[in-house]
PDB file of C-alpha atoms in Angstrom:
ATOM      1  CA  MET L   1       5.951  12.253  -0.398  1.00 64.00           C
ATOM      2  CA  SER L   2       7.475  12.191   3.055  1.00 70.00           C
ATOM      3  CA  ALA L   3      11.163  12.481   3.737  1.00 80.00           C
ATOM      4  CA  ARG L   4      13.125   9.342   2.589  1.00 91.00           C
ATOM      5  CA  ASN L   5      13.980   6.680   5.216  1.00 95.00           C
ATOM      6  CA  PRO L   6      17.898   6.873   5.437  1.00 94.00           C
ATOM      7  CA  GLY L   7      17.885   3.476   7.166  1.00 95.00           C
ATOM      8  CA  THR L   8      19.996   2.506  10.156  1.00 96.00           C
ATOM      9  CA  LYS L   9      22.679  -0.020  10.740  1.00 97.00           C
ATOM     10  CA  LEU L  10      21.344  -3.714  11.157  1.00 98.00           C
ATOM     11  CA  ASP L  11      20.806  -4.342  14.650  1.00 97.00           C
ATOM     12  CA  LEU L  12      20.879  -8.219  14.939  1.00 97.00           C
ATOM     13  CA  GLU L  13      20.601  -8.243  18.553  1.00 97.00           C
ATOM     14  CA  ARG L  14      17.413  -6.365  18.567  1.00 97.00           C
ATOM     15  CA  ILE L  15      16.059  -8.850  15.919  1.00 97.00           C
ATOM     16  CA  SER L  16      17.061 -11.933  17.742  1.00 97.00           C
ATOM     17  CA  LYS L  17      14.959 -10.741  20.895  1.00 97.00           C
ATOM     18  CA  VAL L  18      11.906 -10.266  18.924  1.00 97.00           C
ATOM     19  CA  ARG L  19       8.848 -12.271  20.293  1.00 97.00           C
ATOM     20  CA  VAL L  20       5.321 -11.700  19.137  1.00 98.00           C
ATOM     21  CA  ASN L  21       2.239 -12.693  21.482  1.00 97.00           C
ATOM     22  CA  THR L  22      -0.015 -14.157  18.942  1.00 97.00           C
ATOM     23  CA  GLN L  23      -3.024 -14.193  21.262  1.00 98.00           C
ATOM     24  CA  ALA L  24      -2.719 -10.524  21.972  1.00 98.00           C
ATOM     25  CA  VAL L  25      -2.382  -9.818  18.184  1.00 98.00           C
ATOM     26  CA  LEU L  26      -5.632 -11.803  17.344  1.00 98.00           C
ATOM     27  CA  LYS L  27      -7.598 -10.188  20.139  1.00 98.00           C
ATOM     28  CA  ARG L  28      -6.544  -6.719  18.964  1.00 98.00           C
ATOM     29  CA  ALA L  29      -7.468  -7.504  15.263  1.00 97.00           C
ATOM     30  CA  GLN L  30     -10.937  -8.779  16.453  1.00 97.00           C
ATOM     31  CA  GLN L  31     -11.498  -5.609  18.402  1.00 97.00           C
ATOM     32  CA  ILE L  32     -10.561  -3.302  15.369  1.00 97.00           C
ATOM     33  CA  GLN L  33     -13.072  -5.375  12.978  1.00 95.00           C
ATOM     34  CA  GLY L  34     -15.845  -5.140  15.653  1.00 96.00           C
ATOM     35  CA  GLN L  35     -15.947  -1.275  15.872  1.00 93.00           C
ATOM     36  CA  LYS L  36     -18.805   0.622  14.399  1.00 93.00           C
ATOM     37  CA  THR L  37     -17.927   2.524  11.110  1.00 91.00           C
ATOM     38  CA  PRO L  38     -19.130   6.085  10.488  1.00 93.00           C
ATOM     39  CA  LYS L  39     -22.407   6.662   8.673  1.00 94.00           C
ATOM     40  CA  LYS L  40     -23.928   9.147   6.177  1.00 94.00           C
ATOM     41  CA  GLN L  41     -21.766  12.386   5.313  1.00 95.00           C
ATOM     42  CA  TRP L  42     -19.012  11.079   7.652  1.00 97.00           C
ATOM     43  CA  GLN L  43     -18.819   7.831   5.787  1.00 97.00           C
ATOM     44  CA  ALA L  44     -18.560   9.578   2.546  1.00 97.00           C
ATOM     45  CA  ALA L  45     -15.794  11.754   3.826  1.00 97.00           C
ATOM     46  CA  TRP L  46     -13.841   8.623   5.021  1.00 98.00           C
ATOM     47  CA  LEU L  47     -14.361   6.940   1.827  1.00 98.00           C
ATOM     48  CA  LEU L  48     -12.808   9.887  -0.123  1.00 98.00           C
ATOM     49  CA  LYS L  49      -9.925   9.739   2.235  1.00 98.00           C
ATOM     50  CA  ALA L  50      -9.548   6.090   1.367  1.00 98.00           C
ATOM     51  CA  VAL L  51      -9.635   7.083  -2.426  1.00 98.00           C
ATOM     52  CA  THR L  52      -6.751   9.432  -1.981  1.00 98.00           C
ATOM     53  CA  CYS L  53      -4.606   6.695  -0.389  1.00 98.00           C
ATOM     54  CA  ILE L  54      -5.323   4.072  -3.172  1.00 98.00           C
ATOM     55  CA  ASP L  55      -2.485   2.896  -5.373  1.00 98.00           C
ATOM     56  CA  LEU L  56      -4.635   2.013  -8.319  1.00 97.00           C
ATOM     57  CA  THR L  57      -3.049  -1.244  -9.678  1.00 97.00           C
ATOM     58  CA  THR L  58      -3.096  -3.350 -12.666  1.00 96.00           C
ATOM     59  CA  LEU L  59      -0.804  -6.303 -12.662  1.00 95.00           C
ATOM     60  CA  ALA L  60      -2.089  -8.819 -15.151  1.00 94.00           C
ATOM     61  CA  GLY L  61      -0.351 -10.782 -17.813  1.00 95.00           C
ATOM     62  CA  ASP L  62      -2.802  -9.246 -20.494  1.00 96.00           C
ATOM     63  CA  ASP L  63      -1.979  -5.542 -19.637  1.00 96.00           C
ATOM     64  CA  THR L  64      -1.776  -3.341 -22.810  1.00 97.00           C
ATOM     65  CA  PRO L  65      -1.054   0.257 -23.330  1.00 97.00           C
ATOM     66  CA  SER L  66      -4.825   0.810 -23.797  1.00 97.00           C
ATOM     67  CA  ASN L  67      -5.883  -0.482 -20.328  1.00 96.00           C
ATOM     68  CA  VAL L  68      -3.057   1.334 -18.618  1.00 98.00           C
ATOM     69  CA  HIS L  69      -4.210   4.488 -20.205  1.00 97.00           C
ATOM     70  CA  ARG L  70      -7.854   3.787 -18.935  1.00 96.00           C
ATOM     71  CA  LEU L  71      -6.387   3.143 -15.502  1.00 97.00           C
ATOM     72  CA  CYS L  72      -4.475   6.407 -15.484  1.00 98.00           C
ATOM     73  CA  LEU L  73      -7.643   8.423 -16.432  1.00 97.00           C
ATOM     74  CA  LYS L  74      -9.567   6.649 -13.743  1.00 97.00           C
ATOM     75  CA  ALA L  75      -6.779   7.453 -11.163  1.00 98.00           C
ATOM     76  CA  ILE L  76      -7.112  11.155 -12.197  1.00 98.00           C
ATOM     77  CA  GLN L  77     -10.842  11.202 -11.777  1.00 97.00           C
ATOM     78  CA  PRO L  78     -11.557   8.299  -9.597  1.00 97.00           C
ATOM     79  CA  VAL L  79     -15.108   9.373  -8.652  1.00 97.00           C
ATOM     80  CA  ARG L  80     -17.625  10.731 -11.109  1.00 96.00           C
ATOM     81  CA  TYR L  81     -17.496  14.626 -11.273  1.00 96.00           C
ATOM     82  CA  ASP L  82     -21.226  15.129 -10.898  1.00 96.00           C
ATOM     83  CA  LEU L  83     -21.216  13.024  -7.751  1.00 97.00           C
ATOM     84  CA  LEU L  84     -18.294  14.952  -6.262  1.00 97.00           C
ATOM     85  CA  LYS L  85     -20.163  18.218  -7.162  1.00 97.00           C
ATOM     86  CA  ARG L  86     -23.196  17.250  -5.196  1.00 96.00           C
ATOM     87  CA  ILE L  87     -21.040  16.875  -2.059  1.00 96.00           C
ATOM     88  CA  ASP L  88     -19.134  19.976  -2.842  1.00 97.00           C
ATOM     89  CA  MET L  89     -15.751  17.951  -3.314  1.00 97.00           C
ATOM     90  CA  HIS L  90     -15.354  18.686  -7.123  1.00 96.00           C
ATOM     91  CA  ASP L  91     -12.658  21.095  -6.846  1.00 95.00           C
ATOM     92  CA  LYS L  92     -10.652  19.500  -3.940  1.00 96.00           C
ATOM     93  CA  GLY L  93      -8.245  17.633  -6.200  1.00 95.00           C
ATOM     94  CA  VAL L  94      -9.507  14.108  -5.240  1.00 98.00           C
ATOM     95  CA  THR L  95      -7.233  11.676  -7.175  1.00 98.00           C
ATOM     96  CA  THR L  96      -5.798   8.199  -6.191  1.00 98.00           C
ATOM     97  CA  ALA L  97      -2.420   8.279  -4.518  1.00 98.00           C
ATOM     98  CA  ALA L  98      -0.418   6.836  -7.429  1.00 98.00           C
ATOM     99  CA  VAL L  99      -0.851   4.288 -10.376  1.00 98.00           C
ATOM    100  CA  CYS L 100       0.852   0.823  -9.903  1.00 98.00           C
ATOM    101  CA  VAL L 101       2.109  -1.241 -12.890  1.00 98.00           C
ATOM    102  CA  TYR L 102       4.569  -3.739 -14.133  1.00 97.00           C
ATOM    103  CA  PRO L 103       8.069  -2.385 -15.236  1.00 97.00           C
ATOM    104  CA  SER L 104       7.285  -2.972 -18.914  1.00 97.00           C
ATOM    105  CA  ARG L 105       4.163  -0.610 -18.711  1.00 98.00           C
ATOM    106  CA  VAL L 106       5.754   2.219 -16.699  1.00 98.00           C
ATOM    107  CA  ALA L 107       6.499   4.240 -19.995  1.00 98.00           C
ATOM    108  CA  ASP L 108       2.889   3.861 -20.907  1.00 98.00           C
ATOM    109  CA  ALA L 109       1.623   5.165 -17.665  1.00 98.00           C
ATOM    110  CA  VAL L 110       3.924   8.108 -17.621  1.00 98.00           C
ATOM    111  CA  LYS L 111       2.973   9.047 -21.102  1.00 98.00           C
ATOM    112  CA  SER L 112      -0.598   8.950 -20.279  1.00 98.00           C
ATOM    113  CA  LEU L 113      -0.345  10.950 -17.192  1.00 98.00           C
ATOM    114  CA  LYS L 114       1.767  13.438 -18.909  1.00 98.00           C
ATOM    115  CA  ALA L 115      -0.602  13.752 -21.786  1.00 98.00           C
ATOM    116  CA  ALA L 116      -3.424  14.350 -19.291  1.00 98.00           C
ATOM    117  CA  ASN L 117      -1.221  16.989 -17.532  1.00 98.00           C
ATOM    118  CA  SER L 118      -1.210  15.165 -14.323  1.00 98.00           C
ATOM    119  CA  SER L 119       1.606  14.882 -11.794  1.00 97.00           C
ATOM    120  CA  LEU L 120       0.267  11.620 -10.256  1.00 98.00           C
ATOM    121  CA  PRO L 121       3.218   9.418  -9.350  1.00 98.00           C
ATOM    122  CA  VAL L 122       3.792   5.959 -11.200  1.00 98.00           C
ATOM    123  CA  ALA L 123       4.745   3.037  -9.116  1.00 98.00           C
ATOM    124  CA  SER L 124       6.267  -0.014 -10.468  1.00 98.00           C
ATOM    125  CA  VAL L 125       6.618  -3.497  -8.985  1.00 98.00           C
ATOM    126  CA  ALA L 126      10.160  -4.786  -9.443  1.00 97.00           C
ATOM    127  CA  THR L 127      12.804  -7.433  -8.270  1.00 97.00           C
ATOM    128  CA  GLY L 128      11.201 -10.671  -9.879  1.00 96.00           C
ATOM    129  CA  PHE L 129       7.763  -9.730  -8.782  1.00 97.00           C
ATOM    130  CA  PRO L 130       5.936 -11.737  -7.234  1.00 96.00           C
ATOM    131  CA  ALA L 131       8.247 -14.595  -6.214  1.00 95.00           C
ATOM    132  CA  GLY L 132      11.509 -12.729  -6.078  1.00 95.00           C
ATOM    133  CA  GLN L 133      13.308 -15.756  -7.207  1.00 95.00           C
ATOM    134  CA  THR L 134      15.453 -14.312 -10.060  1.00 96.00           C
ATOM    135  CA  PRO L 135      19.074 -13.683  -9.749  1.00 97.00           C
ATOM    136  CA  LEU L 136      20.065 -10.511  -7.864  1.00 97.00           C
ATOM    137  CA  GLU L 137      21.708  -8.763 -10.683  1.00 98.00           C
ATOM    138  CA  THR L 138      18.496  -9.121 -12.771  1.00 98.00           C
ATOM    139  CA  ARG L 139      16.331  -7.781  -9.943  1.00 98.00           C
ATOM    140  CA  LEU L 140      18.581  -4.771  -9.480  1.00 98.00           C
ATOM    141  CA  GLN L 141      18.396  -4.017 -13.218  1.00 98.00           C
ATOM    142  CA  GLU L 142      14.770  -4.115 -13.253  1.00 98.00           C
ATOM    143  CA  VAL L 143      14.683  -1.416 -10.618  1.00 98.00           C
ATOM    144  CA  ARG L 144      16.755   0.625 -12.544  1.00 98.00           C
ATOM    145  CA  LEU L 145      15.021   0.371 -15.743  1.00 98.00           C
ATOM    146  CA  ALA L 146      11.659   1.111 -14.059  1.00 98.00           C
ATOM    147  CA  VAL L 147      13.206   4.244 -12.711  1.00 98.00           C
ATOM    148  CA  ALA L 148      14.696   5.153 -15.936  1.00 98.00           C
ATOM    149  CA  ASP L 149      11.275   4.909 -17.471  1.00 98.00           C
ATOM    150  CA  GLY L 150       9.865   7.247 -15.107  1.00 98.00           C
ATOM    151  CA  ALA L 151       8.712   5.293 -11.962  1.00 98.00           C
ATOM    152  CA  THR L 152       9.034   7.544  -8.996  1.00 98.00           C
ATOM    153  CA  GLU L 153       7.784   4.627  -6.615  1.00 98.00           C
ATOM    154  CA  ILE L 154       9.252   1.100  -6.591  1.00 98.00           C
ATOM    155  CA  ASP L 155       7.563  -1.801  -4.828  1.00 98.00           C
ATOM    156  CA  ILE L 156      10.177  -4.399  -4.301  1.00 98.00           C
ATOM    157  CA  VAL L 157       9.718  -7.888  -3.075  1.00 98.00           C
ATOM    158  CA  ILE L 158      12.047  -9.531  -0.410  1.00 98.00           C
ATOM    159  CA  ASN L 159      13.705 -12.772  -1.066  1.00 96.00           C
ATOM    160  CA  ARG L 160      11.354 -14.937   1.241  1.00 96.00           C
ATOM    161  CA  THR L 161      14.004 -17.718   1.286  1.00 96.00           C
ATOM    162  CA  LEU L 162      16.314 -15.425   3.362  1.00 97.00           C
ATOM    163  CA  ALA L 163      13.527 -14.495   5.940  1.00 97.00           C
ATOM    164  CA  LEU L 164      12.462 -18.134   6.292  1.00 97.00           C
ATOM    165  CA  THR L 165      15.925 -19.264   7.024  1.00 97.00           C
ATOM    166  CA  GLY L 166      16.816 -16.442   9.243  1.00 97.00           C
ATOM    167  CA  GLN L 167      19.564 -14.912   7.101  1.00 98.00           C
ATOM    168  CA  TRP L 168      18.800 -11.241   8.165  1.00 98.00           C
ATOM    169  CA  GLU L 169      22.160  -9.879   7.148  1.00 98.00           C
ATOM    170  CA  ALA L 170      21.779 -11.159   3.711  1.00 98.00           C
ATOM    171  CA  MET L 171      18.251  -9.904   3.482  1.00 98.00           C
ATOM    172  CA  TYR L 172      19.393  -6.391   4.786  1.00 98.00           C
ATOM    173  CA  ASP L 173      22.215  -6.236   2.212  1.00 98.00           C
ATOM    174  CA  GLU L 174      19.876  -7.104  -0.614  1.00 98.00           C
ATOM    175  CA  ILE L 175      17.349  -4.340   0.325  1.00 98.00           C
ATOM    176  CA  ARG L 176      20.258  -1.812   0.749  1.00 98.00           C
ATOM    177  CA  GLN L 177      21.211  -2.676  -2.839  1.00 98.00           C
ATOM    178  CA  PHE L 178      17.635  -2.098  -3.968  1.00 98.00           C
ATOM    179  CA  ARG L 179      17.422   1.088  -2.099  1.00 98.00           C
ATOM    180  CA  GLU L 180      20.662   2.363  -4.014  1.00 98.00           C
ATOM    181  CA  ALA L 181      19.141   1.202  -7.340  1.00 98.00           C
ATOM    182  CA  CYS L 182      15.978   3.083  -6.532  1.00 98.00           C
ATOM    183  CA  GLY L 183      17.921   6.361  -6.541  1.00 97.00           C
ATOM    184  CA  GLU L 184      15.567   9.277  -5.832  1.00 96.00           C
ATOM    185  CA  ALA L 185      12.483   6.952  -6.201  1.00 98.00           C
ATOM    186  CA  HIS L 186      10.605   5.818  -2.958  1.00 98.00           C
ATOM    187  CA  MET L 187      10.926   2.239  -2.062  1.00 98.00           C
ATOM    188  CA  LYS L 188       8.073   0.124  -0.771  1.00 98.00           C
ATOM    189  CA  THR L 189       9.135  -3.276   0.526  1.00 98.00           C
ATOM    190  CA  ILE L 190       6.685  -6.209   0.062  1.00 98.00           C
ATOM    191  CA  LEU L 191       7.021  -8.878   2.748  1.00 98.00           C
ATOM    192  CA  ALA L 192       4.705 -11.423   1.225  1.00 96.00           C
ATOM    193  CA  ILE L 193       3.506 -12.234   4.679  1.00 95.00           C
ATOM    194  CA  GLY L 194       1.369 -15.187   3.608  1.00 94.00           C
ATOM    195  CA  GLU L 195       4.728 -16.974   3.009  1.00 95.00           C
ATOM    196  CA  LEU L 196       6.669 -15.952   6.214  1.00 96.00           C
ATOM    197  CA  GLY L 197       5.119 -18.464   8.466  1.00 93.00           C
ATOM    198  CA  THR L 198       4.916 -16.619  11.943  1.00 96.00           C
ATOM    199  CA  PHE L 199       3.907 -13.316  13.351  1.00 97.00           C
ATOM    200  CA  THR L 200       7.381 -13.175  14.697  1.00 98.00           C
ATOM    201  CA  ASN L 201       8.944 -13.544  11.426  1.00 97.00           C
ATOM    202  CA  VAL L 202       6.684 -10.859  10.130  1.00 98.00           C
ATOM    203  CA  TYR L 203       7.967  -8.463  12.688  1.00 98.00           C
ATOM    204  CA  LYS L 204      11.661  -9.255  12.144  1.00 98.00           C
ATOM    205  CA  ALA L 205      11.246  -8.766   8.295  1.00 98.00           C
ATOM    206  CA  SER L 206       9.422  -5.472   8.936  1.00 98.00           C
ATOM    207  CA  LEU L 207      12.369  -4.293  11.203  1.00 98.00           C
ATOM    208  CA  VAL L 208      14.976  -5.455   8.821  1.00 98.00           C
ATOM    209  CA  ALA L 209      13.233  -3.857   5.888  1.00 98.00           C
ATOM    210  CA  MET L 210      12.853  -0.469   7.666  1.00 98.00           C
ATOM    211  CA  MET L 211      16.610  -0.549   8.955  1.00 98.00           C
ATOM    212  CA  ALA L 212      17.763  -1.133   5.272  1.00 98.00           C
ATOM    213  CA  GLY L 213      15.964   2.122   4.270  1.00 98.00           C
ATOM    214  CA  SER L 214      12.410   1.152   3.127  1.00 98.00           C
ATOM    215  CA  ASP L 215       9.967   4.092   2.915  1.00 98.00           C
ATOM    216  CA  PHE L 216       7.079   1.933   3.140  1.00 98.00           C
ATOM    217  CA  ILE L 217       6.392  -1.789   4.143  1.00 98.00           C
ATOM    218  CA  LYS L 218       3.744  -3.437   2.250  1.00 98.00           C
ATOM    219  CA  THR L 219       1.901  -6.789   3.254  1.00 98.00           C
ATOM    220  CA  SER L 220       1.601  -8.690   0.140  1.00 97.00           C
ATOM    221  CA  THR L 221       2.244  -8.983  -3.676  1.00 96.00           C
ATOM    222  CA  GLY L 222      -1.702  -9.921  -4.048  1.00 93.00           C
ATOM    223  CA  LYS L 223      -0.501 -13.044  -5.766  1.00 92.00           C
ATOM    224  CA  GLU L 224      -0.095 -15.231  -2.598  1.00 92.00           C
ATOM    225  CA  SER L 225      -2.994 -17.308  -1.086  1.00 91.00           C
ATOM    226  CA  VAL L 226      -3.014 -15.230   2.089  1.00 92.00           C
ATOM    227  CA  ASN L 227      -2.715 -11.400   1.512  1.00 94.00           C
ATOM    228  CA  ALA L 228      -3.475  -8.408   3.741  1.00 96.00           C
ATOM    229  CA  THR L 229      -5.097  -9.543   7.018  1.00 97.00           C
ATOM    230  CA  TYR L 230      -5.819  -7.405  10.056  1.00 97.00           C
ATOM    231  CA  PRO L 231      -3.537  -9.559  12.507  1.00 98.00           C
ATOM    232  CA  VAL L 232      -0.695  -9.173  10.367  1.00 97.00           C
ATOM    233  CA  ALA L 233      -1.213  -5.590   9.809  1.00 98.00           C
ATOM    234  CA  ILE L 234      -1.174  -5.055  13.548  1.00 98.00           C
ATOM    235  CA  VAL L 235       2.254  -6.831  13.845  1.00 98.00           C
ATOM    236  CA  MET L 236       3.509  -4.606  10.904  1.00 98.00           C
ATOM    237  CA  VAL L 237       2.202  -1.151  12.211  1.00 98.00           C
ATOM    238  CA  ARG L 238       3.484  -2.051  15.710  1.00 98.00           C
ATOM    239  CA  ALA L 239       7.118  -2.651  14.169  1.00 98.00           C
ATOM    240  CA  ILE L 240       6.684   0.761  12.416  1.00 98.00           C
ATOM    241  CA  ARG L 241       5.813   2.461  15.705  1.00 98.00           C
ATOM    242  CA  ASP L 242       8.666   0.872  17.488  1.00 97.00           C
ATOM    243  CA  TYR L 243      11.089   1.873  14.773  1.00 98.00           C
ATOM    244  CA  PHE L 244       9.668   5.530  14.836  1.00 98.00           C
ATOM    245  CA  LEU L 245      10.129   5.573  18.607  1.00 97.00           C
ATOM    246  CA  SER L 246      13.696   4.492  18.401  1.00 96.00           C
ATOM    247  CA  THR L 247      14.807   6.406  15.174  1.00 97.00           C
ATOM    248  CA  GLY L 248      12.265   9.410  15.002  1.00 97.00           C
ATOM    249  CA  HIS L 249      11.632   8.286  11.302  1.00 97.00           C
ATOM    250  CA  LYS L 250       8.210   7.518   9.874  1.00 98.00           C
ATOM    251  CA  VAL L 251       7.904   4.611   7.661  1.00 98.00           C
ATOM    252  CA  GLY L 252       4.585   4.078   5.696  1.00 98.00           C
ATOM    253  CA  PHE L 253       2.303   1.053   5.525  1.00 98.00           C
ATOM    254  CA  LYS L 254       0.668  -0.516   2.626  1.00 98.00           C
ATOM    255  CA  PRO L 255      -1.761  -3.413   2.884  1.00 98.00           C
ATOM    256  CA  ALA L 256      -2.312  -5.054  -0.553  1.00 97.00           C
ATOM    257  CA  GLY L 257      -4.300  -8.062  -1.924  1.00 95.00           C
ATOM    258  CA  GLY L 258      -7.919  -9.050  -1.431  1.00 94.00           C
ATOM    259  CA  ILE L 259      -9.246  -5.552  -0.240  1.00 97.00           C
ATOM    260  CA  ARG L 260     -12.246  -5.077  -2.337  1.00 96.00           C
ATOM    261  CA  THR L 261     -15.088  -3.506  -0.306  1.00 97.00           C
ATOM    262  CA  ALA L 262     -15.672   0.086   0.869  1.00 97.00           C
ATOM    263  CA  GLN L 263     -16.402  -1.488   4.486  1.00 97.00           C
ATOM    264  CA  GLU L 264     -13.080  -2.856   4.507  1.00 97.00           C
ATOM    265  CA  SER L 265     -11.226   0.328   3.512  1.00 98.00           C
ATOM    266  CA  LEU L 266     -13.099   1.985   6.517  1.00 98.00           C
ATOM    267  CA  VAL L 267     -11.770  -0.824   8.914  1.00 98.00           C
ATOM    268  CA  TRP L 268      -8.056  -0.190   7.503  1.00 98.00           C
ATOM    269  CA  LEU L 269      -8.359   3.670   8.048  1.00 98.00           C
ATOM    270  CA  SER L 270      -9.513   3.051  11.491  1.00 97.00           C
ATOM    271  CA  LEU L 271      -6.730   0.472  12.321  1.00 98.00           C
ATOM    272  CA  ILE L 272      -4.156   3.079  11.125  1.00 98.00           C
ATOM    273  CA  LYS L 273      -5.750   5.980  13.082  1.00 97.00           C
ATOM    274  CA  GLU L 274      -5.764   3.985  16.218  1.00 97.00           C
ATOM    275  CA  GLU L 275      -2.359   2.217  15.970  1.00 98.00           C
ATOM    276  CA  LEU L 276      -0.239   4.823  14.424  1.00 98.00           C
ATOM    277  CA  GLY L 277      -2.241   8.076  14.644  1.00 98.00           C
ATOM    278  CA  ASN L 278      -3.508  10.918  12.319  1.00 97.00           C
ATOM    279  CA  ASP L 279      -0.079  11.601  10.958  1.00 97.00           C
ATOM    280  CA  TRP L 280      -0.265   8.366   9.231  1.00 98.00           C
ATOM    281  CA  LEU L 281      -3.741   8.975   7.563  1.00 97.00           C
ATOM    282  CA  SER L 282      -2.343  10.457   4.447  1.00 97.00           C
ATOM    283  CA  PRO L 283      -0.996   9.056   1.130  1.00 98.00           C
ATOM    284  CA  LEU L 284       2.512  10.171   2.289  1.00 98.00           C
ATOM    285  CA  LEU L 285       2.469   7.269   4.858  1.00 98.00           C
ATOM    286  CA  PHE L 286      -0.621   5.038   4.116  1.00 98.00           C
ATOM    287  CA  ARG L 287      -1.548   3.389   0.857  1.00 98.00           C
ATOM    288  CA  LEU L 288      -4.009   0.733  -0.106  1.00 98.00           C
ATOM    289  CA  GLY L 289      -3.028  -1.414  -2.788  1.00 97.00           C
ATOM    290  CA  ALA L 290      -6.078  -2.284  -4.884  1.00 94.00           C
ATOM    291  CA  SER L 291      -7.567  -2.809  -8.270  1.00 90.00           C
ATOM    292  CA  SER L 292     -11.322  -3.469  -7.644  1.00 92.00           C
ATOM    293  CA  LEU L 293     -11.778  -1.483  -4.436  1.00 96.00           C
ATOM    294  CA  LEU L 294     -12.211   1.810  -6.133  1.00 96.00           C
ATOM    295  CA  ALA L 295     -15.496   0.624  -7.981  1.00 95.00           C
ATOM    296  CA  ASP L 296     -17.104  -0.552  -4.657  1.00 95.00           C
ATOM    297  CA  ILE L 297     -16.315   2.957  -3.045  1.00 97.00           C
ATOM    298  CA  GLU L 298     -17.655   4.881  -5.856  1.00 96.00           C
ATOM    299  CA  ARG L 299     -20.908   2.860  -5.721  1.00 96.00           C
ATOM    300  CA  GLN L 300     -21.185   3.639  -2.088  1.00 96.00           C
ATOM    301  CA  ILE L 301     -20.616   7.333  -2.793  1.00 97.00           C
ATOM    302  CA  TYR L 302     -23.287   7.243  -5.564  1.00 97.00           C
ATOM    303  CA  HIS L 303     -25.579   5.607  -2.943  1.00 96.00           C
ATOM    304  CA  HIS L 304     -24.808   8.388  -0.509  1.00 96.00           C
ATOM    305  CA  VAL L 305     -25.691  10.942  -3.120  1.00 96.00           C
ATOM    306  CA  THR L 306     -28.699   9.629  -4.972  1.00 96.00           C
ATOM    307  CA  GLY L 307     -30.136   7.109  -2.230  1.00 95.00           C
ATOM    308  CA  GLN L 308     -29.871   4.431  -5.018  1.00 95.00           C
ATOM    309  CA  TYR L 309     -27.202   1.907  -6.064  1.00 92.00           C
ATOM    310  CA  ALA L 310     -25.701   2.366  -9.239  1.00 90.00           C
ATOM    311  CA  ALA L 311     -25.737  -0.362 -11.991  1.00 83.00           C
ATOM    312  CA  TYR L 312     -22.194  -1.311 -12.778  1.00 75.00           C
ATOM    313  CA  HIS L 313     -22.491   0.317 -16.492  1.00 84.00           C
ATOM    314  CA  GLU L 314     -23.249   3.746 -14.701  1.00 86.00           C
ATOM    315  CA  LEU L 315     -19.692   4.172 -13.303  1.00 86.00           C
ATOM    316  CA  PRO L 316     -16.613   4.162 -15.607  1.00 77.00           C
ATOM    317  CA  MET L 317     -14.336   1.327 -15.101  1.00 74.00           C
ATOM    318  CA  ALA L 318     -10.752   1.468 -14.006  1.00 65.00           C
TER     319      ALA L 318
END
């Protein structure tokens, strides 16, 4: 992955001055959505790029070692081998970016990937996911346990109460402690944007998370009523751009929750390309948090190769 974000001192003066122009954000989001997407082999190429940026995720109450094992195998071979061979991509190492699970399933995922001789990273959600309402010491311990079990990426959730009440110093201090608990693991900070109220709050929370040393900022847990939306993404990626211009450090971006279609993944890639540039078009700095998106992308690639749409039973499940 990219070099870790060392973080910076909390700049409260800068945060207090943040104002987001809502109308401008909504207009830009409309422009992005209205753009034409690539067709034919160009579309297939972009869709494979999207596959390599997916954090293939299962975060269900009924997760078992066997469905985590199946998820890992799907992450290693996300698109059917014969389809990749037809477009000469079978030997290019197309895998998803990572596998993302609950802390209690990290050991299962690590074991499955090791058995398959794969070096794919395991990401774990932590810190009282999805609400972040458990005591701080419990949340820190959860991070440490996930890292001890072999997670090399940790998706933490912020304490939304602190963001909603403007306690930016307290939020910064908590995230710094999570950063320490992560050790060598990369830290993605989930803002749960559907619960932050305003674009200005989202921008401020993004800045605080980056100043505290987050390697990625992520839109949502996928469990809120509002998840990844294009307007919120514009706000977050502009914060990433501003942080890069003032510190020289590149922080990654991860939209998550509700991203289900191949078409949407193309819009996300184009948003990143236009707002942040080609450097961010890589799993080092861009991830798509998704559980059902891969199935639709694989169907589109099947269609590109065969001219027909696959029945669901023809493509292996994640």
